[in-house]
Amino acid sequence: MNGYSAVSTAEEAVTSLESLGLTEYEARCFVALTRISTGTAKEVSQVADVPRSRVYDTIERLERKGLVNVQQSEPREYAAVPVQMACRRLREDYDSRIDAAENALKQVEKPESRDDEGMWSINQNEHVTDRVVVFLEEATESIHYLVPEPAVVDDRVGEALASAADRDVEVYIEVPADEYRDEFLEIAPDADVVVSPDLRTTNAVYSEWPGQLLMTDREAVVAGSVEESDLPDVLQQKAIWTHGRDHGFAVWVRELLDDRLERRGVGDAAATGDTAATSDTPEP
């Protein structure tokens, strides 16, 4: 590795450590010690490009963080702990600060009101999945889940569905083909999974087509679409969601999904557990 590459890599390491909460001087001193194994304050100052007068207090802070060992010699020598150990301690510190922030934010968070939550949009795949998982985890009575595009269902959604079924939430899932029914039953054996061939006939609108429609406890709704992204075999999801029982969107979705159950002869099966009334093909 030439000198320029080494300096460039060191600067990347400094930037990464700063993003994890170290000050610039802390990051520079730690990277310098990692590069030279052990060194005096003078040597650390030269390699780290940190004023020598600032090296001493910076090293003290790094020692308190468990990132540097100090040898009581004359002059004193300093050594960075192994990288793996340092990363573990930084991760623990970072996680603890996130936990502290979460606890503090919960204390000041305005109590959630579900009287009139309005409509919200999501434009990133992981955020769509996050919202679906939240509603599945919060469900206490029923889940009605239409999945025209099973590719949008990842492991997190599968685990949330299985967990809901395990805690006696009535889980009713519609998929477009037998192969997907088998997959969902493997994920959530206690769910009621039926094949709805009409899901295969959904039409694209402006290059987007239906991806998933979820209603939990007859009030929380996520309606998602998918489209091809610039990357091969990668789908881009978008969604809108609400969780107001009296919100117009939720009212319409509830009526439309109830109508699907009635056409199958299920009636309130999804809410009452009467799975015997379901069939794998919809009635005309």
Coordinates of C-alpha atoms in Angstrom, one line a residue:
M1 CA 0.0 0.0 0.0
N2 CA 1.5 3.3 -1.0
G3 CA 1.7 6.3 1.3
Y4 CA -1.3 8.1 -0.2
S5 CA -3.5 5.0 0.2
A6 CA -2.5 4.6 3.8
V7 CA -3.3 8.2 4.6
S8 CA -6.6 7.9 2.8
T9 CA -7.6 4.8 4.7
A10 CA -6.6 6.3 8.0
E11 CA -8.8 9.3 7.3
E12 CA -11.7 7.0 6.5
A13 CA -11.1 5.3 9.8
V14 CA -11.1 8.6 11.6
T15 CA -14.3 9.7 10.0
S16 CA -16.0 6.3 10.9
L17 CA -14.9 6.6 14.5
E18 CA -16.3 10.2 14.7
S19 CA -19.6 9.0 13.4
L20 CA -19.6 6.5 16.4
G21 CA -19.2 9.3 18.9
L22 CA -15.5 9.9 19.3
T23 CA -14.2 13.4 19.0
E24 CA -11.8 14.2 16.1
Y25 CA -8.8 14.2 18.4
E26 CA -9.9 10.9 20.0
A27 CA -10.4 9.3 16.6
R28 CA -7.0 10.6 15.3
C29 CA -5.1 9.4 18.4
F30 CA -6.7 6.0 18.4
V31 CA -6.0 5.5 14.7
A32 CA -2.5 6.6 15.1
L33 CA -1.9 4.1 17.9
T34 CA -3.5 1.4 15.8
R35 CA -1.0 2.1 13.1
I36 CA 2.1 2.2 15.3
S37 CA 1.2 -0.3 17.9
T38 CA 2.7 1.6 20.8
G39 CA 4.0 5.1 21.1
T40 CA 4.8 8.1 23.2
A41 CA 2.8 11.3 23.3
K42 CA 5.3 12.9 20.9
E43 CA 5.0 10.0 18.4
V44 CA 1.2 10.0 18.7
S45 CA 1.2 13.7 18.0
Q46 CA 3.3 13.3 14.9
V47 CA 1.3 10.4 13.4
A48 CA -2.1 11.8 14.4
D49 CA -1.4 15.4 13.5
V50 CA -2.7 16.4 16.9
P51 CA -1.0 19.1 19.0
R52 CA 1.1 17.4 21.6
S53 CA -0.5 19.4 24.4
R54 CA -3.8 17.9 23.5
V55 CA -2.6 14.3 23.2
Y56 CA -2.4 13.8 27.0
D57 CA -6.1 14.7 27.8
T58 CA -7.2 12.9 24.7
I59 CA -5.4 9.7 25.7
E60 CA -6.9 9.9 29.2
R61 CA -10.4 10.0 27.7
L62 CA -9.6 7.1 25.4
E63 CA -8.3 5.1 28.4
R64 CA -11.5 5.8 30.3
K65 CA -13.4 4.5 27.3
G66 CA -11.3 1.3 27.5
L67 CA -9.7 1.9 24.1
V68 CA -6.1 2.6 25.2
N69 CA -3.7 1.1 27.6
V70 CA -1.1 3.2 29.4
Q71 CA 2.4 2.0 30.4
Q72 CA 3.7 3.7 33.5
S73 CA 7.2 4.3 32.1
E74 CA 9.3 7.4 31.4
P75 CA 8.2 8.7 29.1
R76 CA 4.8 7.1 29.2
E77 CA 3.9 4.8 26.3
Y78 CA 0.4 4.2 25.0
A79 CA -1.1 1.3 23.1
A80 CA -4.4 0.8 21.5
V81 CA -6.5 -2.2 22.5
P82 CA -7.0 -4.8 19.7
V83 CA -9.4 -3.6 17.0
Q84 CA -11.9 -6.3 17.7
M85 CA -12.1 -5.4 21.4
A86 CA -12.3 -1.7 20.6
C87 CA -15.2 -2.2 18.1
R88 CA -17.0 -4.3 20.7
R89 CA -16.7 -1.5 23.3
L90 CA -17.7 1.2 20.8
R91 CA -20.7 -0.9 19.8
E92 CA -21.8 -1.3 23.4
D93 CA -21.3 2.4 24.1
Y94 CA -23.2 3.3 20.9
D95 CA -26.1 0.9 21.8
S96 CA -26.3 2.3 25.3
R97 CA -26.5 5.8 24.0
I98 CA -29.3 4.8 21.6
D99 CA -31.2 3.2 24.5
A100 CA -30.7 6.3 26.6
A101 CA -32.0 8.5 23.7
E102 CA -35.0 6.1 23.2
N103 CA -35.9 6.3 26.9
A104 CA -35.6 10.0 27.0
L105 CA -37.7 10.5 23.8
K106 CA -40.4 8.2 25.2
Q107 CA -40.6 10.5 28.2
V108 CA -41.3 13.6 26.1
E109 CA -43.3 11.9 23.3
K110 CA -46.8 13.2 22.9
P111 CA -49.3 10.4 23.8
E112 CA -50.5 8.8 20.6
S113 CA -53.9 9.7 19.5
R114 CA -55.8 7.4 17.1
D115 CA -58.9 9.4 16.7
D116 CA -57.8 11.1 13.5
E117 CA -54.4 10.0 12.4
G118 CA -54.8 10.9 8.7
M119 CA -53.0 9.3 5.8
W120 CA -49.3 8.8 5.6
S121 CA -47.1 7.8 2.7
I122 CA -43.9 5.7 2.6
N123 CA -41.4 5.5 -0.3
Q124 CA -38.7 3.1 1.0
N125 CA -38.8 -0.6 1.1
E126 CA -37.6 -1.0 4.6
H127 CA -40.0 1.6 5.9
V128 CA -42.9 -0.2 4.3
T129 CA -41.8 -3.4 6.0
D130 CA -41.4 -1.6 9.3
R131 CA -45.0 -0.3 9.2
V132 CA -46.4 -3.7 8.2
V133 CA -44.5 -5.3 11.1
V134 CA -45.6 -2.7 13.6
F135 CA -49.3 -3.3 12.7
L136 CA -48.9 -7.1 12.8
E137 CA -47.2 -6.9 16.2
E138 CA -49.9 -4.6 17.6
A139 CA -52.8 -6.7 16.3
T140 CA -54.9 -8.2 19.1
E141 CA -58.0 -9.5 17.2
S142 CA -57.7 -10.0 13.5
I143 CA -55.4 -9.7 10.5
H144 CA -56.6 -9.7 6.9
Y145 CA -53.6 -9.8 4.5
L146 CA -53.8 -9.8 0.7
V147 CA -50.4 -10.5 -1.0
P148 CA -50.6 -10.2 -4.8
E149 CA -46.8 -9.9 -4.9
P150 CA -45.4 -12.4 -2.3
A151 CA -41.8 -11.1 -3.0
V152 CA -42.6 -8.1 -0.7
V153 CA -42.9 -10.5 2.3
D154 CA -39.5 -10.9 4.1
D155 CA -38.5 -12.8 7.2
R156 CA -39.5 -10.0 9.5
V157 CA -43.1 -10.0 8.2
G158 CA -43.2 -13.8 8.3
E159 CA -42.1 -13.8 11.9
A160 CA -44.7 -11.2 12.8
L161 CA -47.4 -13.2 11.2
A162 CA -46.4 -16.4 13.0
S163 CA -46.2 -14.5 16.3
A164 CA -49.7 -13.1 15.8
A165 CA -51.2 -16.5 15.0
D166 CA -49.4 -17.9 18.1
R167 CA -51.0 -15.4 20.4
D168 CA -54.5 -16.3 19.0
V169 CA -55.0 -13.4 16.6
E170 CA -57.1 -14.6 13.7
V171 CA -54.8 -14.4 10.7
Y172 CA -56.4 -14.6 7.3
I173 CA -54.0 -14.5 4.3
E174 CA -54.9 -14.4 0.6
V175 CA -52.2 -15.4 -1.9
P176 CA -52.4 -15.7 -5.8
A177 CA -51.2 -19.4 -6.1
D178 CA -50.9 -22.8 -4.4
E179 CA -47.1 -22.5 -4.1
Y180 CA -47.4 -19.4 -2.0
R181 CA -50.1 -20.9 0.1
D182 CA -47.6 -23.7 1.0
E183 CA -44.9 -21.1 1.8
F184 CA -47.1 -19.1 4.1
L185 CA -48.4 -22.1 5.9
E186 CA -44.8 -23.1 6.5
I187 CA -44.2 -19.7 8.0
A188 CA -47.4 -19.5 10.0
P189 CA -49.0 -22.9 10.4
D190 CA -51.8 -21.5 12.5
A191 CA -52.9 -18.9 9.9
D192 CA -55.8 -19.4 7.6
V193 CA -54.2 -19.2 4.1
V194 CA -56.3 -19.3 1.0
V195 CA -55.6 -19.1 -2.7
S196 CA -57.3 -16.1 -4.5
P197 CA -56.6 -16.4 -8.2
D198 CA -58.1 -12.9 -8.8
L199 CA -54.9 -11.5 -7.2
R200 CA -53.0 -12.7 -10.3
T201 CA -55.1 -10.4 -12.5
T202 CA -54.2 -7.1 -10.8
N203 CA -53.3 -4.5 -13.4
A204 CA -50.3 -2.1 -13.5
V205 CA -51.1 1.6 -13.2
Y206 CA -48.3 4.0 -14.3
S207 CA -45.8 1.1 -14.2
E208 CA -46.9 0.2 -10.6
W209 CA -49.0 -2.8 -9.5
P210 CA -50.5 -3.9 -6.2
G211 CA -48.0 -5.5 -3.8
Q212 CA -49.8 -6.0 -0.5
L213 CA -52.9 -4.9 1.4
L214 CA -53.0 -5.3 5.2
M215 CA -55.8 -4.6 7.6
T216 CA -55.4 -5.4 11.3
D217 CA -58.1 -5.2 14.0
R218 CA -60.4 -3.8 11.2
E219 CA -58.8 -0.3 11.5
A220 CA -55.1 -0.2 10.7
V221 CA -54.3 -0.3 7.0
V222 CA -51.2 -0.5 4.8
A223 CA -51.8 -0.5 1.1
G224 CA -48.6 -1.0 -0.9
S225 CA -47.6 -1.0 -4.5
V226 CA -44.4 -2.2 -6.3
E227 CA -42.5 -1.3 -9.4
E228 CA -39.3 -2.4 -11.1
S229 CA -36.3 -0.5 -9.8
D230 CA -33.2 0.4 -11.8
L231 CA -31.5 -2.7 -10.3
P232 CA -32.2 -6.1 -11.9
D233 CA -34.8 -8.3 -10.0
V234 CA -35.3 -5.7 -7.3
L235 CA -38.7 -4.3 -6.6
Q236 CA -39.3 -0.8 -5.2
Q237 CA -42.2 -0.5 -2.8
K238 CA -44.4 2.5 -2.0
A239 CA -47.3 2.5 0.4
I240 CA -49.9 4.6 2.2
W241 CA -51.2 3.8 5.7
T242 CA -53.6 4.8 8.4
H243 CA -54.9 3.4 11.6
G244 CA -58.1 5.3 12.2
R245 CA -61.2 3.2 12.5
D246 CA -63.3 6.1 11.3
H247 CA -61.0 7.3 8.6
G248 CA -62.6 7.2 5.2
F249 CA -59.8 5.1 3.7
A250 CA -60.0 2.6 6.5
V251 CA -63.8 2.4 6.2
W252 CA -63.7 1.7 2.5
V253 CA -60.9 -0.9 2.8
R254 CA -62.8 -2.6 5.7
E255 CA -66.0 -2.8 3.6
L256 CA -64.1 -4.1 0.5
L257 CA -62.3 -6.8 2.5
D258 CA -65.5 -7.8 4.3
D259 CA -67.1 -8.2 0.9
R260 CA -64.3 -10.6 -0.1
L261 CA -65.0 -12.7 2.9
E262 CA -68.7 -12.7 2.3
R263 CA -68.2 -13.8 -1.4
R264 CA -66.1 -16.7 -0.1
G265 CA -68.8 -17.6 2.4
V266 CA -66.5 -16.8 5.2
G267 CA -68.6 -14.1 6.7
D268 CA -67.0 -13.1 10.0
A269 CA -64.7 -16.2 10.0
A270 CA -61.6 -14.0 10.1
A271 CA -62.8 -12.5 13.3
T272 CA -64.5 -15.5 14.9
G273 CA -62.1 -18.3 13.9
D274 CA -64.6 -20.2 11.7
T275 CA -62.0 -21.4 9.3
A276 CA -64.1 -24.3 8.1
A277 CA -66.1 -21.9 5.9
T278 CA -63.1 -21.0 3.8
S279 CA -62.2 -22.5 0.4
D280 CA -59.3 -22.2 -2.0
T281 CA -61.3 -20.6 -4.8
P282 CA -63.7 -17.7 -4.6
E283 CA -67.4 -18.1 -5.3
P284 CA -68.7 -16.5 -8.5

